[in-house]
């Protein structure tokens, strides 16, 4: 007697799609083949759906403790599950306090163990004056360390200068843990700011040019090269930034690149039309940049895709001054399905590669490559079932996040998440999140 058998599955791996049946027992995948014999407590016929390895969102801000009125671990993880996520890595900000030592790390871990529907790992913070605490956070199980190279928008999470980054990377390297950077150069931003005429969205977009991103990426790659640390550049928005990363990689730097669905699905014109909901940093780029980013993605220059879900209360996401409005995209519920729909439209013969960007690559890069991210015997039974049939507009009334506000409202997604299985449990069934499901577990990376 098996716990679960999935029949008529089109199983998506990084390079192929195979029709198969999958057996699940005690939370693990125990069999994959043309036909699984025996019976199961739950027999799931998924004819018509594609079965992806569960999506791993390595970049979210669920903001708890301290800013649960922006988003919370329960609502955030539930919304992400509805969007196909089976695990997430929470950023050290915008929780209050931010995660800058073992105590704040353990406090967030305990809260997430009580509240999160999904399995989770936690990023530690890398800030000036806190580099000593990297060791204790690594010992506590941090997945890596996040630094801002420009102001983060929060006083309690200041930007790292070169010396701080160097010290942080030197320590992180000893633990074989990556350092993730928000790459925008404060020098370039300060120079450009002098010529900005007003506070419109257009001016905000112009105030954060691609050259700022490129300069910061170059600096981070240089220090990663010097220290030998693993560098992960989050939310790369442009081909020029990826070229910098490519060059460093060729020179032997251990560097990976993330982008987010919003940089692939929306452009600067959309930002002007949509307004506050579309404000983020780095900002949405011009149409040509978006096209170039797609080319880079399909050419294999991007390693992971994270949502960078970072909501704020509606009153902070409104007004006329686009420099004062909070920057951050809310969208973990629809980011991945919307991305998949567009990917399949643009590259019908390549869409299975999403299994790498959304699962296998983040698992391997962040120390979970022997346990998560692939549909293979012995791996956690984390599975996301999607279908590509209909494209209906996304409505605010269906949002499961703390605030019913998302960049994806009114966007048409050509892909739907049908079922989600997290360590063998059906946590989303026919599009509905199951009630009273066991909580997710804390994940400690292993770079053996
Ligand atoms: Zn972020």
Tab-separated table of C-alpha atoms and ligand atoms in Angstrom:
chain	number	residue	atom	x	y	z
A	1	UNK	CA	0.000	0.000	0.000
A	2	UNK	CA	1.523	3.325	-1.131
A	3	UNK	CA	0.692	6.702	0.371
A	4	UNK	CA	0.191	8.272	-3.036
A	5	UNK	CA	0.409	7.294	-6.686
A	6	UNK	CA	0.315	9.917	-9.430
A	7	UNK	CA	-0.837	8.497	-12.753
A	8	UNK	CA	-0.667	9.842	-16.308
A	9	UNK	CA	1.929	12.418	-15.324
A	10	UNK	CA	4.009	14.316	-17.840
A	11	UNK	CA	7.096	14.544	-15.668
A	12	UNK	CA	9.234	17.599	-16.352
A	13	UNK	CA	12.988	17.342	-15.856
A	14	UNK	CA	15.594	19.894	-16.893
A	15	UNK	CA	16.071	18.341	-20.328
A	16	UNK	CA	13.060	16.174	-21.002
A	17	UNK	CA	9.413	15.472	-20.468
A	18	UNK	CA	8.469	11.837	-19.859
A	19	UNK	CA	5.098	10.198	-19.340
A	20	UNK	CA	5.311	8.277	-16.076
A	21	UNK	CA	3.721	7.266	-12.814
A	22	UNK	CA	5.154	8.394	-9.488
A	23	UNK	CA	4.885	6.589	-6.139
A	24	UNK	CA	5.232	8.509	-2.876
A	25	UNK	CA	5.743	7.078	0.610
A	26	UNK	CA	6.623	8.762	3.909
A	27	UNK	CA	7.115	12.076	2.130
A	28	UNK	CA	9.652	10.732	-0.356
A	29	UNK	CA	9.503	9.718	-3.996
A	30	UNK	CA	9.856	5.935	-3.937
A	31	UNK	CA	9.176	4.984	-7.533
A	32	UNK	CA	9.016	6.456	-11.031
A	33	UNK	CA	8.200	4.368	-14.058
A	34	UNK	CA	5.826	3.699	-16.919
A	35	UNK	CA	3.533	1.880	-14.521
A	36	UNK	CA	3.577	1.584	-10.727
A	37	UNK	CA	1.984	-1.568	-9.418
A	38	UNK	CA	0.001	-1.786	-6.199
A	39	UNK	CA	-2.584	0.478	-4.659
A	40	UNK	CA	-2.447	3.779	-2.813
A	41	UNK	CA	-4.337	5.660	-0.151
A	42	UNK	CA	-4.528	8.547	-2.605
A	43	UNK	CA	-4.629	7.757	-6.313
A	44	UNK	CA	-4.250	10.877	-8.408
A	45	UNK	CA	-4.919	10.786	-12.127
A	46	UNK	CA	-3.394	13.961	-13.543
A	47	UNK	CA	-4.015	13.464	-17.248
A	48	UNK	CA	-3.332	16.748	-19.037
A	49	UNK	CA	-1.090	18.241	-16.342
A	50	UNK	CA	2.656	18.689	-16.278
A	51	UNK	CA	4.432	17.654	-13.082
A	52	UNK	CA	7.339	19.926	-12.150
A	53	UNK	CA	9.658	19.535	-9.195
A	54	UNK	CA	8.159	21.817	-6.514
A	55	UNK	CA	9.171	25.433	-7.059
A	56	UNK	CA	11.840	26.723	-4.694
A	57	UNK	CA	11.567	30.464	-4.157
A	58	UNK	CA	15.011	31.474	-2.961
A	59	UNK	CA	14.008	35.130	-2.559
A	60	UNK	CA	11.024	36.243	-0.473
A	61	UNK	CA	10.363	38.849	2.204
A	62	UNK	CA	7.667	37.573	4.556
A	63	UNK	CA	8.628	40.282	7.071
A	64	UNK	CA	7.945	38.403	10.313
A	65	UNK	CA	8.601	39.146	13.132
A	66	UNK	CA	7.928	42.841	13.393
A	67	UNK	CA	6.263	43.692	10.105
A	68	UNK	CA	3.553	41.086	9.862
A	69	UNK	CA	1.207	43.955	8.986
A	70	UNK	CA	3.103	44.065	5.645
A	71	UNK	CA	3.015	40.286	5.071
A	72	UNK	CA	3.339	37.237	7.291
A	73	UNK	CA	4.800	33.755	7.261
A	74	UNK	CA	1.355	32.138	7.194
A	75	UNK	CA	-0.243	34.282	4.482
A	76	UNK	CA	2.959	34.555	2.467
A	77	UNK	CA	3.647	30.820	2.433
A	78	UNK	CA	-0.007	30.053	1.636
A	79	UNK	CA	0.004	32.429	-1.340
A	80	UNK	CA	3.288	30.998	-2.571
A	81	UNK	CA	1.903	27.446	-2.277
A	82	UNK	CA	-1.082	28.437	-4.421
A	83	UNK	CA	1.479	29.647	-6.964
A	84	UNK	CA	3.302	26.326	-7.026
A	85	UNK	CA	5.937	26.918	-4.340
A	86	UNK	CA	6.943	24.081	-2.041
A	87	UNK	CA	9.735	25.845	-0.204
A	88	UNK	CA	11.177	29.328	0.231
A	89	UNK	CA	14.237	31.107	1.579
A	90	UNK	CA	13.270	34.176	3.584
A	91	UNK	CA	15.437	37.283	3.362
A	92	UNK	CA	16.878	38.822	6.556
A	93	UNK	CA	14.917	42.028	5.990
A	94	UNK	CA	12.199	43.451	6.235
A	95	UNK	CA	11.555	41.583	9.456
A	96	UNK	CA	12.100	43.735	12.525
A	97	UNK	CA	14.617	43.090	13.928
A	98	UNK	CA	16.360	41.988	10.735
A	99	UNK	CA	18.276	38.715	10.973
A	100	UNK	CA	21.764	39.891	11.920
A	101	UNK	CA	22.686	37.386	14.653
A	102	UNK	CA	21.833	33.896	15.918
A	103	UNK	CA	19.165	35.160	18.302
A	104	UNK	CA	17.107	36.902	15.614
A	105	UNK	CA	17.691	33.894	13.359
A	106	UNK	CA	16.302	31.446	15.933
A	107	UNK	CA	13.357	33.711	16.647
A	108	UNK	CA	12.374	33.762	12.980
A	109	UNK	CA	12.955	30.020	12.665
A	110	UNK	CA	10.599	29.309	15.569
A	111	UNK	CA	7.884	31.549	14.111
A	112	UNK	CA	8.200	29.928	10.694
A	113	UNK	CA	8.012	26.442	12.224
A	114	UNK	CA	4.714	27.466	13.832
A	115	UNK	CA	3.252	29.294	10.843
A	116	UNK	CA	4.739	28.306	7.507
A	117	UNK	CA	2.821	25.968	5.225
A	118	UNK	CA	6.020	25.387	3.258
A	119	UNK	CA	9.502	24.135	4.041
A	120	UNK	CA	11.883	27.022	4.506
A	121	UNK	CA	15.462	28.153	4.866
A	122	UNK	CA	16.588	31.508	6.215
A	123	UNK	CA	19.077	34.056	4.918
A	124	UNK	CA	21.257	35.900	7.396
A	125	UNK	CA	22.099	39.569	6.921
A	126	UNK	CA	25.477	41.043	6.037
A	127	UNK	CA	25.747	44.642	7.280
A	128	UNK	CA	28.547	46.907	8.505
A	129	UNK	CA	29.298	46.203	12.177
A	130	UNK	CA	27.680	42.749	12.075
A	131	UNK	CA	30.176	40.641	10.132
A	132	UNK	CA	31.312	38.894	13.354
A	133	UNK	CA	27.856	37.329	13.626
A	134	UNK	CA	28.203	35.503	10.318
A	135	UNK	CA	29.761	32.538	12.090
A	136	UNK	CA	26.933	32.130	14.601
A	137	UNK	CA	24.302	32.483	11.871
A	138	UNK	CA	26.130	29.898	9.745
A	139	UNK	CA	26.176	27.572	12.718
A	140	UNK	CA	22.444	28.157	13.220
A	141	UNK	CA	21.864	26.982	9.634
A	142	UNK	CA	21.733	30.126	7.461
A	143	UNK	CA	21.386	29.407	3.748
A	144	UNK	CA	23.712	32.330	2.957
A	145	UNK	CA	24.122	36.045	3.657
A	146	UNK	CA	22.420	38.960	1.972
A	147	UNK	CA	24.038	42.358	1.512
A	148	UNK	CA	22.827	45.593	-0.038
A	149	UNK	CA	25.400	47.594	-1.954
A	150	UNK	CA	23.085	50.652	-1.952
A	151	UNK	CA	20.696	51.843	0.789
A	152	UNK	CA	18.016	49.198	1.431
A	153	UNK	CA	15.325	51.683	2.431
A	154	UNK	CA	15.524	50.517	6.059
A	155	UNK	CA	17.843	52.199	8.561
A	156	UNK	CA	18.341	48.974	10.490
A	157	UNK	CA	19.771	47.273	7.390
A	158	UNK	CA	22.518	49.599	6.097
A	159	UNK	CA	24.458	49.185	2.863
A	160	UNK	CA	27.729	47.262	2.757
A	161	UNK	CA	30.815	49.028	1.469
A	162	UNK	CA	33.677	47.111	-0.176
A	163	UNK	CA	35.430	46.439	3.149
A	164	UNK	CA	32.277	44.996	4.729
A	165	UNK	CA	31.583	42.859	1.682
A	166	UNK	CA	35.175	41.590	1.705
A	167	UNK	CA	35.003	40.698	5.411
A	168	UNK	CA	31.577	39.053	5.001
A	169	UNK	CA	32.656	37.038	1.985
A	170	UNK	CA	35.844	35.892	3.703
A	171	UNK	CA	33.793	34.524	6.587
A	172	UNK	CA	31.023	33.066	4.406
A	173	UNK	CA	33.619	31.258	2.310
A	174	UNK	CA	34.870	29.379	5.395
A	175	UNK	CA	31.374	27.941	5.760
A	176	UNK	CA	31.011	27.356	1.990
A	177	UNK	CA	27.954	29.612	2.101
A	178	UNK	CA	27.041	32.104	-0.632
A	179	UNK	CA	26.735	35.852	-0.286
A	180	UNK	CA	23.779	37.356	-2.144
A	181	UNK	CA	23.949	40.985	-3.210
A	182	UNK	CA	21.436	43.616	-4.187
A	183	UNK	CA	23.615	45.224	-6.832
A	184	UNK	CA	23.123	48.930	-7.454
A	185	UNK	CA	26.037	51.336	-7.049
A	186	UNK	CA	25.408	54.118	-4.499
A	187	UNK	CA	27.956	56.330	-6.294
A	188	UNK	CA	26.164	56.068	-9.633
A	189	UNK	CA	22.758	56.537	-7.991
A	190	UNK	CA	23.973	59.689	-6.183
A	191	UNK	CA	25.423	61.143	-9.383
A	192	UNK	CA	22.271	60.489	-11.424
A	193	UNK	CA	20.012	61.861	-8.667
A	194	UNK	CA	21.312	65.395	-9.290
A	195	UNK	CA	19.634	65.538	-12.699
A	196	UNK	CA	16.217	64.162	-11.828
A	197	UNK	CA	13.529	66.805	-12.528
A	198	UNK	CA	10.497	65.536	-10.594
A	199	UNK	CA	9.022	62.670	-8.566
A	200	UNK	CA	7.120	60.902	-11.359
A	201	UNK	CA	7.428	57.182	-12.083
A	202	UNK	CA	9.341	58.052	-15.261
A	203	UNK	CA	11.895	59.995	-13.215
A	204	UNK	CA	12.157	57.173	-10.683
A	205	UNK	CA	12.933	54.720	-13.502
A	206	UNK	CA	15.577	57.106	-14.878
A	207	UNK	CA	17.113	57.533	-11.425
A	208	UNK	CA	18.227	53.881	-11.284
A	209	UNK	CA	19.974	53.220	-14.597
A	210	UNK	CA	21.459	49.964	-15.816
A	211	UNK	CA	24.979	51.384	-15.414
A	212	UNK	CA	24.433	51.490	-11.646
A	213	UNK	CA	23.628	47.786	-11.670
A	214	UNK	CA	26.616	46.972	-13.858
A	215	UNK	CA	29.055	48.932	-11.661
A	216	UNK	CA	27.853	47.205	-8.485
A	217	UNK	CA	27.945	43.741	-10.079
A	218	UNK	CA	31.507	44.373	-11.214
A	219	UNK	CA	32.576	45.393	-7.702
A	220	UNK	CA	30.897	42.353	-6.093
A	221	UNK	CA	32.455	39.988	-8.670
A	222	UNK	CA	35.898	41.444	-8.006
A	223	UNK	CA	35.606	40.853	-4.271
A	224	UNK	CA	34.175	37.363	-4.811
A	225	UNK	CA	37.180	36.653	-7.028
A	226	UNK	CA	39.596	37.942	-4.382
A	227	UNK	CA	38.041	36.032	-1.501
A	228	UNK	CA	36.983	32.889	-3.381
A	229	UNK	CA	33.478	33.193	-1.929
A	230	UNK	CA	30.333	32.103	-3.773
A	231	UNK	CA	28.425	35.168	-4.989
A	232	UNK	CA	24.751	35.187	-5.942
A	233	UNK	CA	23.563	38.350	-7.658
A	234	UNK	CA	19.852	38.730	-6.963
A	235	UNK	CA	17.337	40.291	-9.358
A	236	UNK	CA	19.580	41.001	-12.340
A	237	UNK	CA	17.449	43.037	-14.735
A	238	UNK	CA	19.607	43.553	-17.811
A	239	UNK	CA	21.812	41.895	-20.362
A	240	UNK	CA	24.684	44.257	-19.493
A	241	UNK	CA	24.645	43.007	-15.886
A	242	UNK	CA	24.623	39.383	-17.057
A	243	UNK	CA	27.566	40.088	-19.377
A	244	UNK	CA	29.543	41.280	-16.344
A	245	UNK	CA	28.643	38.048	-14.513
A	246	UNK	CA	29.538	35.949	-17.554
A	247	UNK	CA	32.931	37.565	-17.775
A	248	UNK	CA	33.633	36.986	-14.078
A	249	UNK	CA	32.509	33.380	-14.389
A	250	UNK	CA	34.900	32.857	-17.281
A	251	UNK	CA	37.671	34.282	-15.096
A	252	UNK	CA	36.911	31.612	-12.499
A	253	UNK	CA	34.678	33.564	-10.089
A	254	UNK	CA	32.053	31.436	-8.356
A	255	UNK	CA	29.000	33.535	-9.259
A	256	UNK	CA	25.365	32.817	-10.047
A	257	UNK	CA	22.591	35.073	-11.316
A	258	UNK	CA	18.932	35.406	-10.376
A	259	UNK	CA	16.209	37.296	-12.135
A	260	UNK	CA	12.536	37.696	-11.229
A	261	UNK	CA	9.387	37.100	-13.290
A	262	UNK	CA	8.468	40.800	-13.124
A	263	UNK	CA	11.603	41.788	-15.059
A	264	UNK	CA	10.569	39.354	-17.809
A	265	UNK	CA	6.834	40.103	-17.875
A	266	UNK	CA	6.614	43.882	-17.370
A	267	UNK	CA	8.527	46.857	-18.767
A	268	UNK	CA	9.014	50.573	-18.087
A	269	UNK	CA	5.857	51.504	-20.013
A	270	UNK	CA	3.897	49.097	-17.827
A	271	UNK	CA	5.445	50.721	-14.751
A	272	UNK	CA	4.231	54.157	-15.853
A	273	UNK	CA	0.759	52.767	-16.639
A	274	UNK	CA	0.386	50.636	-13.476
A	275	UNK	CA	2.080	53.015	-11.029
A	276	UNK	CA	2.901	52.234	-7.399
A	277	UNK	CA	2.284	48.462	-7.603
A	278	UNK	CA	5.050	48.292	-10.206
A	279	UNK	CA	7.671	50.175	-8.198
A	280	UNK	CA	10.737	48.131	-7.351
A	281	UNK	CA	14.517	48.459	-7.311
A	282	UNK	CA	16.242	47.898	-9.614
A	283	UNK	CA	13.262	49.198	-11.592
A	284	UNK	CA	11.398	47.602	-14.475
A	285	UNK	CA	13.435	48.159	-17.644
A	286	UNK	CA	12.681	49.262	-21.210
A	287	UNK	CA	11.037	46.936	-23.753
A	288	UNK	CA	14.325	46.186	-25.538
A	289	UNK	CA	15.963	45.281	-22.224
A	290	UNK	CA	13.170	42.837	-21.460
A	291	UNK	CA	13.596	41.190	-24.852
A	292	UNK	CA	17.339	40.926	-24.280
A	293	UNK	CA	16.759	39.401	-20.833
A	294	UNK	CA	14.566	36.692	-22.376
A	295	UNK	CA	17.316	35.922	-24.885
A	296	UNK	CA	19.843	35.629	-22.064
A	297	UNK	CA	17.538	33.389	-20.068
A	298	UNK	CA	16.965	31.036	-22.980
A	299	UNK	CA	20.704	31.028	-23.714
A	300	UNK	CA	21.411	29.739	-20.193
A	301	UNK	CA	22.909	32.908	-18.655
A	302	UNK	CA	20.553	32.977	-15.669
A	303	UNK	CA	20.685	30.359	-12.913
A	304	UNK	CA	17.632	30.923	-10.747
A	305	UNK	CA	14.306	32.743	-10.806
A	306	UNK	CA	12.993	34.095	-7.518
A	307	UNK	CA	9.834	36.090	-6.874
A	308	UNK	CA	11.417	38.787	-4.659
A	309	UNK	CA	7.937	38.967	-3.120
A	310	UNK	CA	8.172	42.108	-1.002
A	311	UNK	CA	4.791	43.629	-0.154
A	312	UNK	CA	3.937	46.629	1.996
A	313	UNK	CA	0.644	48.035	3.316
A	314	UNK	CA	-1.504	49.743	0.629
A	315	UNK	CA	-0.968	53.170	2.214
A	316	UNK	CA	2.765	52.806	1.528
A	317	UNK	CA	2.032	51.782	-2.068
A	318	UNK	CA	0.081	54.866	-3.093
A	319	UNK	CA	0.595	58.575	-3.771
A	320	UNK	CA	2.183	60.751	-6.422
A	321	UNK	CA	5.793	60.853	-5.196
A	322	UNK	CA	7.372	57.762	-6.711
A	323	UNK	CA	10.546	58.299	-4.738
A	324	UNK	CA	8.614	58.163	-1.437
A	325	UNK	CA	6.394	55.181	-2.329
A	326	UNK	CA	7.726	51.901	-0.944
A	327	UNK	CA	9.612	49.819	-3.489
A	328	UNK	CA	8.776	46.141	-3.643
A	329	UNK	CA	6.723	43.829	-5.811
A	330	UNK	CA	3.942	41.756	-4.290
A	331	UNK	CA	3.346	38.711	-6.445
A	332	UNK	CA	4.525	35.340	-5.109
A	333	UNK	CA	1.102	33.809	-5.849
A	334	UNK	CA	1.189	34.483	-9.579
A	335	UNK	CA	4.828	35.149	-10.477
A	336	UNK	CA	5.817	31.587	-11.382
A	337	UNK	CA	2.626	30.509	-13.231
A	338	UNK	CA	2.657	33.804	-15.183
A	339	UNK	CA	6.311	33.268	-16.049
A	340	UNK	CA	5.661	29.668	-17.138
A	341	UNK	CA	2.754	30.676	-19.357
A	342	UNK	CA	4.855	33.307	-21.118
A	343	UNK	CA	7.850	30.965	-21.349
A	344	UNK	CA	5.780	28.308	-23.076
A	345	UNK	CA	4.360	30.890	-25.478
A	346	UNK	CA	7.830	32.188	-26.389
A	347	UNK	CA	9.785	28.937	-26.319
A	348	UNK	CA	7.427	25.958	-26.607
A	349	UNK	CA	10.338	23.583	-27.088
A	350	UNK	CA	12.286	24.902	-24.104
A	351	UNK	CA	9.722	25.379	-21.372
A	352	UNK	CA	10.845	22.290	-19.447
A	353	UNK	CA	14.014	24.238	-18.580
A	354	UNK	CA	11.910	25.998	-15.974
A	355	UNK	CA	12.480	22.857	-13.888
A	356	UNK	CA	16.097	24.004	-13.618
A	357	UNK	CA	15.483	27.716	-12.958
A	358	UNK	CA	12.670	27.165	-10.461
A	359	UNK	CA	13.846	24.009	-8.704
A	360	UNK	CA	17.021	22.090	-9.585
A	361	UNK	CA	19.336	25.107	-9.776
A	362	UNK	CA	18.312	26.840	-6.552
A	363	UNK	CA	18.428	23.469	-4.757
A	364	UNK	CA	21.938	22.726	-6.013
A	365	UNK	CA	23.287	26.249	-5.530
A	366	UNK	CA	22.054	26.600	-1.958
A	367	UNK	CA	22.907	23.199	-0.509
A	368	UNK	CA	19.767	21.096	-1.020
A	369	UNK	CA	20.810	19.294	-4.198
A	370	UNK	CA	20.611	15.815	-2.726
A	371	UNK	CA	17.157	16.291	-1.269
A	372	UNK	CA	15.084	18.790	-3.224
A	373	UNK	CA	14.676	20.247	-6.696
A	374	UNK	CA	14.380	17.055	-8.738
A	375	UNK	CA	11.812	14.361	-9.373
A	376	UNK	CA	13.957	11.373	-8.476
A	377	UNK	CA	13.719	8.340	-6.202
A	378	UNK	CA	14.848	9.204	-2.667
A	379	UNK	CA	14.114	12.924	-3.061
A	380	UNK	CA	11.460	14.804	-1.070
A	381	UNK	CA	8.112	14.401	-2.801
A	382	UNK	CA	7.741	18.106	-3.612
A	383	UNK	CA	5.699	18.342	-6.802
A	384	UNK	CA	3.902	21.138	-8.609
A	385	UNK	CA	1.216	20.203	-11.123
A	386	UNK	CA	0.321	22.779	-13.743
A	387	UNK	CA	-1.804	23.004	-16.812
A	388	UNK	CA	-1.493	25.400	-19.702
A	389	UNK	CA	-5.041	25.471	-20.961
A	390	UNK	CA	-6.821	28.709	-20.245
A	391	UNK	CA	-5.695	32.280	-19.634
A	392	UNK	CA	-8.044	34.166	-17.334
A	393	UNK	CA	-7.258	37.555	-15.804
A	394	UNK	CA	-5.942	37.513	-12.232
A	395	UNK	CA	-8.307	39.217	-9.771
A	396	UNK	CA	-7.490	40.898	-6.456
A	397	UNK	CA	-10.323	38.972	-4.779
A	398	UNK	CA	-8.401	35.723	-5.235
A	399	UNK	CA	-5.237	36.909	-3.493
A	400	UNK	CA	-4.146	34.968	-0.411
A	401	UNK	CA	-1.469	37.452	0.676
A	402	UNK	CA	-1.973	39.666	3.751
A	403	UNK	CA	-2.957	42.591	1.506
A	404	UNK	CA	-5.057	42.078	-1.612
A	405	UNK	CA	-2.543	43.926	-3.753
A	406	UNK	CA	-0.352	42.470	-6.479
A	407	UNK	CA	1.498	43.580	-9.573
A	408	UNK	CA	-0.216	40.653	-11.316
A	409	UNK	CA	-3.796	41.911	-10.890
A	410	UNK	CA	-5.484	41.959	-14.320
A	411	UNK	CA	-2.515	40.144	-15.847
A	412	UNK	CA	-3.508	37.096	-17.898
A	413	UNK	CA	-1.619	33.992	-16.923
A	414	UNK	CA	-1.449	31.186	-19.494
A	415	UNK	CA	-0.677	28.622	-16.844
A	416	UNK	CA	-2.483	27.408	-13.739
A	417	UNK	CA	-1.273	25.559	-10.681
A	418	UNK	CA	-3.646	22.637	-10.143
A	419	UNK	CA	-2.138	20.616	-7.300
A	420	UNK	CA	0.873	21.067	-5.047
A	421	UNK	CA	2.425	18.242	-3.058
A	422	UNK	CA	4.867	19.111	-0.267
A	423	UNK	CA	6.798	16.146	1.148
A	424	UNK	CA	3.977	13.839	0.048
A	425	UNK	CA	1.072	15.940	1.349
A	426	UNK	CA	-1.445	17.492	-1.024
A	427	UNK	CA	-1.334	21.086	0.186
A	428	UNK	CA	-3.101	22.509	-2.876
A	429	UNK	CA	-5.820	20.472	-4.533
A	430	UNK	CA	-7.656	21.568	-7.688
A	431	UNK	CA	-6.393	25.105	-7.044
A	432	UNK	CA	-7.599	25.250	-3.415
A	433	UNK	CA	-5.151	25.403	-0.500
A	434	UNK	CA	-5.889	22.566	1.941
A	435	UNK	CA	-6.837	23.513	5.497
A	436	UNK	CA	-5.158	22.172	8.652
A	437	UNK	CA	-2.076	20.802	6.953
A	438	UNK	CA	1.076	20.025	8.929
A	439	UNK	CA	3.550	22.914	8.950
A	440	UNK	CA	6.714	23.083	6.885
A	441	UNK	CA	10.127	22.235	8.275
A	442	UNK	CA	13.327	24.202	8.640
A	443	UNK	CA	15.957	23.349	6.033
A	444	UNK	CA	19.632	23.445	6.839
A	445	UNK	CA	21.930	23.598	3.808
A	446	UNK	CA	24.580	20.990	3.210
A	447	UNK	CA	27.469	21.631	0.820
A	448	UNK	CA	29.084	18.190	1.077
B	1	LIG	ZN1	14.440	41.234	-2.202
